PDB file of C-alpha atoms in Angstrom:
ATOM      1  CA  ASN A 254     -60.978  67.153 -68.280  1.00 74.00           C
ATOM      2  CA  ALA A 255     -58.804  69.725 -66.172  1.00 84.00           C
ATOM      3  CA  GLY A 256     -56.030  66.982 -65.209  1.00 94.00           C
ATOM      4  CA  VAL A 257     -54.372  67.840 -61.949  1.00 97.00           C
ATOM      5  CA  THR A 258     -55.286  71.122 -60.346  1.00 97.00           C
ATOM      6  CA  GLN A 259     -53.519  72.745 -57.381  1.00 98.00           C
ATOM      7  CA  THR A 260     -54.518  75.711 -55.224  1.00 97.00           C
ATOM      8  CA  PRO A 261     -53.467  78.373 -54.504  1.00 97.00           C
ATOM      9  CA  LYS A 262     -51.097  79.216 -57.152  1.00 97.00           C
ATOM     10  CA  PHE A 263     -48.941  81.458 -54.898  1.00 97.00           C
ATOM     11  CA  GLN A 264     -48.937  82.040 -51.161  1.00 97.00           C
ATOM     12  CA  VAL A 265     -46.618  83.857 -48.813  1.00 97.00           C
ATOM     13  CA  LEU A 266     -46.520  82.868 -44.989  1.00 97.00           C
ATOM     14  CA  LYS A 267     -44.760  84.065 -41.923  1.00 97.00           C
ATOM     15  CA  THR A 268     -42.679  81.608 -40.106  1.00 98.00           C
ATOM     16  CA  GLY A 269     -44.796  79.610 -37.733  1.00 97.00           C
ATOM     17  CA  GLN A 270     -48.034  79.952 -39.727  1.00 97.00           C
ATOM     18  CA  SER A 271     -49.906  76.985 -41.061  1.00 97.00           C
ATOM     19  CA  MET A 272     -51.570  76.059 -44.347  1.00 97.00           C
ATOM     20  CA  THR A 273     -52.856  73.456 -46.462  1.00 98.00           C
ATOM     21  CA  LEU A 274     -52.200  72.994 -50.249  1.00 98.00           C
ATOM     22  CA  GLN A 275     -54.953  71.392 -52.248  1.00 98.00           C
ATOM     23  CA  CYS A 276     -54.624  68.954 -54.950  1.00 98.00           C
ATOM     24  CA  ALA A 277     -57.288  67.165 -57.214  1.00 98.00           C
ATOM     25  CA  GLN A 278     -57.313  65.089 -60.091  1.00 97.00           C
ATOM     26  CA  ASP A 279     -60.189  63.993 -62.560  1.00 95.00           C
ATOM     27  CA  MET A 280     -58.451  61.212 -64.418  1.00 93.00           C
ATOM     28  CA  ASN A 281     -59.548  58.495 -61.866  1.00 92.00           C
ATOM     29  CA  HIS A 282     -55.889  57.822 -61.159  1.00 92.00           C
ATOM     30  CA  ASN A 283     -55.103  55.725 -57.901  1.00 92.00           C
ATOM     31  CA  SER A 284     -51.805  57.207 -56.886  1.00 92.00           C
ATOM     32  CA  MET A 285     -51.102  60.625 -55.973  1.00 94.00           C
ATOM     33  CA  TYR A 286     -47.770  62.446 -54.995  1.00 95.00           C
ATOM     34  CA  TRP A 287     -46.365  65.797 -53.571  1.00 97.00           C
ATOM     35  CA  TYR A 288     -42.988  66.975 -54.523  1.00 97.00           C
ATOM     36  CA  ARG A 289     -41.000  69.946 -53.934  1.00 97.00           C
ATOM     37  CA  GLN A 290     -38.641  71.557 -56.493  1.00 97.00           C
ATOM     38  CA  ASP A 291     -35.748  73.792 -55.345  1.00 94.00           C
ATOM     39  CA  PRO A 292     -32.894  75.231 -57.335  1.00 87.00           C
ATOM     40  CA  GLY A 293     -29.893  72.929 -57.508  1.00 80.00           C
ATOM     41  CA  MET A 294     -31.827  70.257 -55.964  1.00 82.00           C
ATOM     42  CA  GLY A 295     -34.271  68.911 -58.640  1.00 86.00           C
ATOM     43  CA  LEU A 296     -37.544  67.208 -57.663  1.00 94.00           C
ATOM     44  CA  ARG A 297     -37.897  65.670 -54.204  1.00 95.00           C
ATOM     45  CA  LEU A 298     -40.644  63.478 -53.125  1.00 95.00           C
ATOM     46  CA  ILE A 299     -42.550  64.657 -49.848  1.00 97.00           C
ATOM     47  CA  TYR A 300     -45.263  62.025 -49.557  1.00 97.00           C
ATOM     48  CA  TYR A 301     -47.232  59.699 -51.793  1.00 94.00           C
ATOM     49  CA  SER A 302     -50.522  57.906 -51.711  1.00 93.00           C
ATOM     50  CA  ALA A 303     -50.433  54.712 -53.465  1.00 89.00           C
ATOM     51  CA  SER A 304     -54.129  54.137 -53.444  1.00 89.00           C
ATOM     52  CA  GLU A 305     -57.231  55.816 -51.462  1.00 90.00           C
ATOM     53  CA  GLY A 306     -56.791  55.222 -47.755  1.00 90.00           C
ATOM     54  CA  THR A 307     -52.972  54.864 -47.849  1.00 92.00           C
ATOM     55  CA  THR A 308     -50.131  57.413 -47.484  1.00 95.00           C
ATOM     56  CA  ASP A 309     -46.286  56.988 -47.228  1.00 94.00           C
ATOM     57  CA  LYS A 310     -43.200  59.016 -46.648  1.00 95.00           C
ATOM     58  CA  GLY A 311     -40.896  59.973 -49.429  1.00 94.00           C
ATOM     59  CA  GLU A 312     -37.478  61.630 -49.259  1.00 92.00           C
ATOM     60  CA  VAL A 313     -38.178  64.773 -47.129  1.00 96.00           C
ATOM     61  CA  PRO A 314     -41.361  64.465 -45.298  1.00 97.00           C
ATOM     62  CA  ASN A 315     -40.207  66.246 -42.153  1.00 97.00           C
ATOM     63  CA  GLY A 316     -42.429  69.237 -41.312  1.00 96.00           C
ATOM     64  CA  TYR A 317     -45.364  67.996 -43.565  1.00 98.00           C
ATOM     65  CA  ASN A 318     -48.460  65.955 -43.195  1.00 97.00           C
ATOM     66  CA  VAL A 319     -50.797  64.758 -45.903  1.00 98.00           C
ATOM     67  CA  SER A 320     -54.303  63.597 -46.398  1.00 97.00           C
ATOM     68  CA  ARG A 321     -55.765  61.419 -48.943  1.00 96.00           C
ATOM     69  CA  LEU A 322     -59.376  62.772 -48.722  1.00 89.00           C
ATOM     70  CA  ASN A 323     -60.778  60.508 -51.292  1.00 95.00           C
ATOM     71  CA  LYS A 324     -59.655  59.133 -54.759  1.00 95.00           C
ATOM     72  CA  ARG A 325     -59.533  62.794 -56.223  1.00 97.00           C
ATOM     73  CA  GLU A 326     -58.050  64.790 -53.581  1.00 97.00           C
ATOM     74  CA  PHE A 327     -54.558  64.864 -51.844  1.00 98.00           C
ATOM     75  CA  SER A 328     -53.764  67.557 -49.546  1.00 98.00           C
ATOM     76  CA  LEU A 329     -50.474  68.654 -48.082  1.00 98.00           C
ATOM     77  CA  ARG A 330     -50.293  70.546 -44.648  1.00 98.00           C
ATOM     78  CA  LEU A 331     -47.535  72.628 -43.382  1.00 97.00           C
ATOM     79  CA  GLU A 332     -48.318  72.791 -39.462  1.00 93.00           C
ATOM     80  CA  SER A 333     -45.657  75.319 -38.783  1.00 96.00           C
ATOM     81  CA  ALA A 334     -43.993  76.806 -41.657  1.00 97.00           C
ATOM     82  CA  ALA A 335     -40.178  77.448 -41.931  1.00 97.00           C
ATOM     83  CA  PRO A 336     -38.090  79.700 -44.392  1.00 97.00           C
ATOM     84  CA  SER A 337     -36.491  76.255 -45.354  1.00 97.00           C
ATOM     85  CA  GLN A 338     -39.931  75.249 -46.895  1.00 97.00           C
ATOM     86  CA  THR A 339     -39.883  78.039 -49.188  1.00 97.00           C
ATOM     87  CA  SER A 340     -40.213  76.181 -52.473  1.00 97.00           C
ATOM     88  CA  VAL A 341     -42.516  75.259 -55.390  1.00 98.00           C
ATOM     89  CA  TYR A 342     -44.763  72.345 -54.658  1.00 98.00           C
ATOM     90  CA  PHE A 343     -46.002  70.099 -57.419  1.00 98.00           C
ATOM     91  CA  CYS A 344     -48.769  67.606 -56.933  1.00 98.00           C
ATOM     92  CA  ALA A 345     -48.774  64.612 -59.366  1.00 96.00           C
ATOM     93  CA  SER A 346     -50.955  61.597 -60.140  1.00 94.00           C
ATOM     94  CA  SER A 347     -50.612  58.145 -61.904  1.00 92.00           C
ATOM     95  CA  VAL A 348     -52.229  54.902 -62.530  1.00 84.00           C
ATOM     96  CA  TYR A 349     -51.028  52.175 -60.167  1.00 69.00           C
ATOM     97  CA  GLY A 350     -50.600  48.470 -60.414  1.00 54.00           C
ATOM     98  CA  LEU A 351     -49.120  48.456 -63.956  1.00 54.00           C
ATOM     99  CA  ALA A 352     -45.535  49.634 -63.077  1.00 66.00           C
ATOM    100  CA  SER A 353     -44.135  49.373 -66.445  1.00 67.00           C
ATOM    101  CA  TYR A 354     -46.690  52.087 -67.604  1.00 76.00           C
ATOM    102  CA  ASN A 355     -46.916  54.461 -64.581  1.00 83.00           C
ATOM    103  CA  GLU A 356     -46.992  57.810 -66.344  1.00 90.00           C
ATOM    104  CA  GLN A 357     -46.995  60.676 -64.073  1.00 93.00           C
ATOM    105  CA  PHE A 358     -48.997  63.894 -64.860  1.00 94.00           C
ATOM    106  CA  PHE A 359     -48.170  67.113 -63.006  1.00 97.00           C
ATOM    107  CA  GLY A 360     -50.164  70.028 -61.680  1.00 97.00           C
ATOM    108  CA  PRO A 361     -49.122  73.706 -62.410  1.00 97.00           C
ATOM    109  CA  GLY A 362     -47.549  74.056 -58.840  1.00 97.00           C
ATOM    110  CA  THR A 363     -47.786  76.275 -55.991  1.00 98.00           C
ATOM    111  CA  ARG A 364     -45.171  78.725 -55.341  1.00 97.00           C
ATOM    112  CA  LEU A 365     -44.604  79.252 -51.580  1.00 98.00           C
ATOM    113  CA  THR A 366     -42.598  81.836 -49.653  1.00 97.00           C
ATOM    114  CA  VAL A 367     -42.100  81.673 -45.966  1.00 97.00           C
ATOM    115  CA  LEU A 368     -40.643  84.769 -44.470  1.00 96.00           C
TER     116      LEU A 368
ATOM    117  CA  LYS B1359     -30.942  53.510 -54.886  1.00 81.00           C
ATOM    118  CA  GLN B1360     -31.479  54.773 -58.505  1.00 87.00           C
ATOM    119  CA  GLU B1361     -29.559  57.769 -59.511  1.00 92.00           C
ATOM    120  CA  VAL B1362     -30.464  59.737 -62.708  1.00 96.00           C
ATOM    121  CA  THR B1363     -28.016  62.145 -64.323  1.00 96.00           C
ATOM    122  CA  GLN B1364     -28.407  64.647 -67.215  1.00 97.00           C
ATOM    123  CA  ILE B1365     -25.633  66.244 -68.891  1.00 93.00           C
ATOM    124  CA  PRO B1366     -25.368  68.844 -70.007  1.00 93.00           C
ATOM    125  CA  ALA B1367     -27.163  71.096 -67.519  1.00 94.00           C
ATOM    126  CA  ALA B1368     -27.915  73.750 -70.235  1.00 96.00           C
ATOM    127  CA  LEU B1369     -27.603  73.833 -74.020  1.00 96.00           C
ATOM    128  CA  SER B1370     -28.016  76.675 -76.535  1.00 97.00           C
ATOM    129  CA  VAL B1371     -28.408  75.713 -80.298  1.00 96.00           C
ATOM    130  CA  PRO B1372     -29.621  77.663 -83.282  1.00 97.00           C
ATOM    131  CA  GLU B1373     -32.987  77.048 -84.827  1.00 97.00           C
ATOM    132  CA  GLY B1374     -33.340  74.206 -87.178  1.00 97.00           C
ATOM    133  CA  GLU B1375     -30.631  72.000 -85.626  1.00 96.00           C
ATOM    134  CA  ASN B1376     -31.213  68.433 -84.620  1.00 97.00           C
ATOM    135  CA  LEU B1377     -30.241  67.703 -81.213  1.00 95.00           C
ATOM    136  CA  VAL B1378     -29.904  65.016 -78.608  1.00 97.00           C
ATOM    137  CA  LEU B1379     -30.423  65.244 -74.677  1.00 97.00           C
ATOM    138  CA  ASN B1380     -28.833  62.479 -72.740  1.00 97.00           C
ATOM    139  CA  CYS B1381     -30.141  60.820 -69.529  1.00 98.00           C
ATOM    140  CA  SER B1382     -28.209  58.176 -67.835  1.00 98.00           C
ATOM    141  CA  PHE B1383     -29.367  56.131 -64.811  1.00 96.00           C
ATOM    142  CA  THR B1384     -27.360  53.520 -62.471  1.00 95.00           C
ATOM    143  CA  ASP B1385     -29.940  50.933 -61.837  1.00 91.00           C
ATOM    144  CA  SER B1386     -30.517  49.065 -65.325  1.00 89.00           C
ATOM    145  CA  ALA B1387     -33.686  47.037 -63.841  1.00 89.00           C
ATOM    146  CA  ILE B1388     -35.869  49.987 -64.656  1.00 90.00           C
ATOM    147  CA  TYR B1389     -39.650  49.551 -65.143  1.00 89.00           C
ATOM    148  CA  ASN B1390     -39.869  52.637 -67.336  1.00 91.00           C
ATOM    149  CA  LEU B1391     -38.046  55.986 -68.247  1.00 94.00           C
ATOM    150  CA  GLN B1392     -40.305  59.122 -68.664  1.00 95.00           C
ATOM    151  CA  TRP B1393     -39.330  62.321 -70.378  1.00 98.00           C
ATOM    152  CA  PHE B1394     -40.879  65.748 -69.407  1.00 98.00           C
ATOM    153  CA  ARG B1395     -40.685  69.182 -70.418  1.00 98.00           C
ATOM    154  CA  GLN B1396     -41.048  72.210 -67.951  1.00 97.00           C
ATOM    155  CA  ASP B1397     -41.470  75.823 -69.042  1.00 96.00           C
ATOM    156  CA  PRO B1398     -40.558  78.596 -66.844  1.00 93.00           C
ATOM    157  CA  GLY B1399     -42.919  78.973 -63.858  1.00 91.00           C
ATOM    158  CA  LYS B1400     -45.016  76.087 -64.979  1.00 94.00           C
ATOM    159  CA  GLY B1401     -45.535  72.564 -64.097  1.00 94.00           C
ATOM    160  CA  LEU B1402     -44.067  69.323 -65.908  1.00 96.00           C
ATOM    161  CA  THR B1403     -45.464  68.112 -69.069  1.00 96.00           C
ATOM    162  CA  SER B1404     -45.211  64.515 -69.908  1.00 95.00           C
ATOM    163  CA  LEU B1405     -43.644  64.102 -73.297  1.00 97.00           C
ATOM    164  CA  LEU B1406     -42.940  60.326 -73.855  1.00 96.00           C
ATOM    165  CA  LEU B1407     -42.767  57.365 -71.494  1.00 93.00           C
ATOM    166  CA  ILE B1408     -40.699  54.196 -72.608  1.00 93.00           C
ATOM    167  CA  GLN B1409     -41.533  51.064 -70.835  1.00 89.00           C
ATOM    168  CA  SER B1410     -38.719  48.456 -70.145  1.00 89.00           C
ATOM    169  CA  SER B1411     -39.760  46.106 -72.861  1.00 91.00           C
ATOM    170  CA  GLN B1412     -39.681  48.974 -75.290  1.00 93.00           C
ATOM    171  CA  ARG B1413     -36.526  50.527 -77.426  1.00 95.00           C
ATOM    172  CA  GLU B1414     -38.101  53.752 -78.147  1.00 96.00           C
ATOM    173  CA  GLN B1415     -41.163  55.913 -78.622  1.00 96.00           C
ATOM    174  CA  THR B1416     -41.906  58.649 -80.954  1.00 97.00           C
ATOM    175  CA  SER B1417     -44.326  61.553 -80.765  1.00 96.00           C
ATOM    176  CA  GLY B1418     -44.104  64.179 -83.731  1.00 97.00           C
ATOM    177  CA  ARG B1419     -40.496  65.726 -83.810  1.00 97.00           C
ATOM    178  CA  LEU B1420     -39.531  63.946 -80.629  1.00 98.00           C
ATOM    179  CA  ASN B1421     -37.882  60.410 -80.454  1.00 98.00           C
ATOM    180  CA  ALA B1422     -36.968  58.748 -77.291  1.00 97.00           C
ATOM    181  CA  SER B1423     -34.830  55.698 -76.981  1.00 97.00           C
ATOM    182  CA  LEU B1424     -33.788  53.370 -74.096  1.00 97.00           C
ATOM    183  CA  ASP B1425     -30.526  51.293 -73.913  1.00 96.00           C
ATOM    184  CA  LYS B1426     -31.099  49.432 -70.487  1.00 94.00           C
ATOM    185  CA  SER B1427     -27.580  47.595 -71.025  1.00 93.00           C
ATOM    186  CA  SER B1428     -25.611  50.894 -71.064  1.00 95.00           C
ATOM    187  CA  GLY B1429     -27.969  52.724 -68.616  1.00 96.00           C
ATOM    188  CA  ARG B1430     -28.797  55.442 -71.116  1.00 97.00           C
ATOM    189  CA  SER B1431     -31.853  57.081 -72.697  1.00 97.00           C
ATOM    190  CA  THR B1432     -31.747  59.890 -75.407  1.00 97.00           C
ATOM    191  CA  LEU B1433     -34.298  62.333 -76.330  1.00 98.00           C
ATOM    192  CA  TYR B1434     -33.911  63.516 -80.091  1.00 97.00           C
ATOM    193  CA  ILE B1435     -35.415  66.637 -81.223  1.00 97.00           C
ATOM    194  CA  ALA B1436     -35.863  67.099 -84.891  1.00 97.00           C
ATOM    195  CA  ALA B1437     -35.539  70.554 -86.630  1.00 97.00           C
ATOM    196  CA  SER B1438     -35.694  72.444 -83.403  1.00 97.00           C
ATOM    197  CA  GLN B1439     -37.671  75.518 -82.899  1.00 97.00           C
ATOM    198  CA  PRO B1440     -37.466  78.675 -80.616  1.00 97.00           C
ATOM    199  CA  GLY B1441     -40.609  77.012 -79.074  1.00 97.00           C
ATOM    200  CA  ASP B1442     -38.660  74.062 -77.916  1.00 98.00           C
ATOM    201  CA  SER B1443     -36.894  76.246 -75.243  1.00 98.00           C
ATOM    202  CA  ALA B1444     -37.548  74.807 -71.901  1.00 98.00           C
ATOM    203  CA  THR B1445     -36.134  72.510 -69.294  1.00 97.00           C
ATOM    204  CA  TYR B1446     -36.299  68.681 -70.213  1.00 98.00           C
ATOM    205  CA  LEU B1447     -36.208  66.287 -67.276  1.00 97.00           C
ATOM    206  CA  CYS B1448     -36.108  62.434 -67.397  1.00 97.00           C
ATOM    207  CA  ALA B1449     -37.361  60.257 -64.658  1.00 95.00           C
ATOM    208  CA  SER B1450     -36.813  56.442 -64.166  1.00 93.00           C
ATOM    209  CA  ALA B1451     -38.893  53.858 -61.844  1.00 87.00           C
ATOM    210  CA  SER B1452     -36.768  50.897 -60.838  1.00 86.00           C
ATOM    211  CA  GLY B1453     -35.744  48.338 -58.206  1.00 80.00           C
ATOM    212  CA  GLY B1454     -39.225  47.312 -57.041  1.00 77.00           C
ATOM    213  CA  SER B1455     -40.612  50.952 -56.838  1.00 79.00           C
ATOM    214  CA  TYR B1456     -42.855  52.289 -59.283  1.00 81.00           C
ATOM    215  CA  ILE B1457     -42.075  55.756 -57.847  1.00 85.00           C
ATOM    216  CA  PRO B1458     -39.538  57.415 -60.281  1.00 90.00           C
ATOM    217  CA  THR B1459     -36.357  59.190 -59.524  1.00 92.00           C
ATOM    218  CA  PHE B1460     -35.813  62.302 -61.392  1.00 95.00           C
ATOM    219  CA  GLY B1461     -32.776  64.044 -63.177  1.00 96.00           C
ATOM    220  CA  ARG B1462     -32.064  67.573 -62.723  1.00 95.00           C
ATOM    221  CA  GLY B1463     -32.798  68.513 -66.122  1.00 96.00           C
ATOM    222  CA  THR B1464     -31.224  70.187 -69.263  1.00 97.00           C
ATOM    223  CA  SER B1465     -31.998  73.775 -69.842  1.00 97.00           C
ATOM    224  CA  LEU B1466     -32.475  74.224 -73.368  1.00 98.00           C
ATOM    225  CA  ILE B1467     -32.392  77.344 -75.543  1.00 97.00           C
ATOM    226  CA  VAL B1468     -33.157  77.398 -79.328  1.00 97.00           C
ATOM    227  CA  HIS B1469     -32.156  80.734 -80.871  1.00 96.00           C
ATOM    228  CA  PRO B1470     -33.613  82.175 -83.970  1.00 94.00           C
TER     229      PRO B1470
END
């Protein structure tokens, strides 16, 4: 049971390049999330998927797109990377439907630098 | 919109001390409150989740309490050890949304 896995662990991009961050969970969770973590800003939600087939914007969605490929996988795409997207990106998952017990589990993160 | 605050932002204590980390939130109609630990360069690890109907949860040397009326949660760490050094974050889901709002964390250093 690997929990939540993310690839790659590190990435350096040039401004304007595109890339996709991959996330997978093996806990049969319904909901998945993408966050970014920046110094002094805390964790901010980019997009989330309440269940397979649905996606919704979070607090900071501009410049990103997501795909919920199946129940296990949720990818985050940067179409044209900008230096402001330099950050650490975390994927998380949780059981949805029992809101009082919606415990989140996080992946190890992807450290992205955009030059 | 829920706001979650953690004070202090940083804390340094000697080994063996019992300590309390604080988390306050503005919307008392919460569904739950979750405490996480984050080691440098790592992801978040879930420590404890308290549902709105509960007052506290315990795991080993950790005890988390919830007081909805005052908008506060505390994480109590007994007999602290250098291995407890990390950033501790709390997060609360409320107001019709199951998606939690995170505090910015308390960075804890336990020195030998």
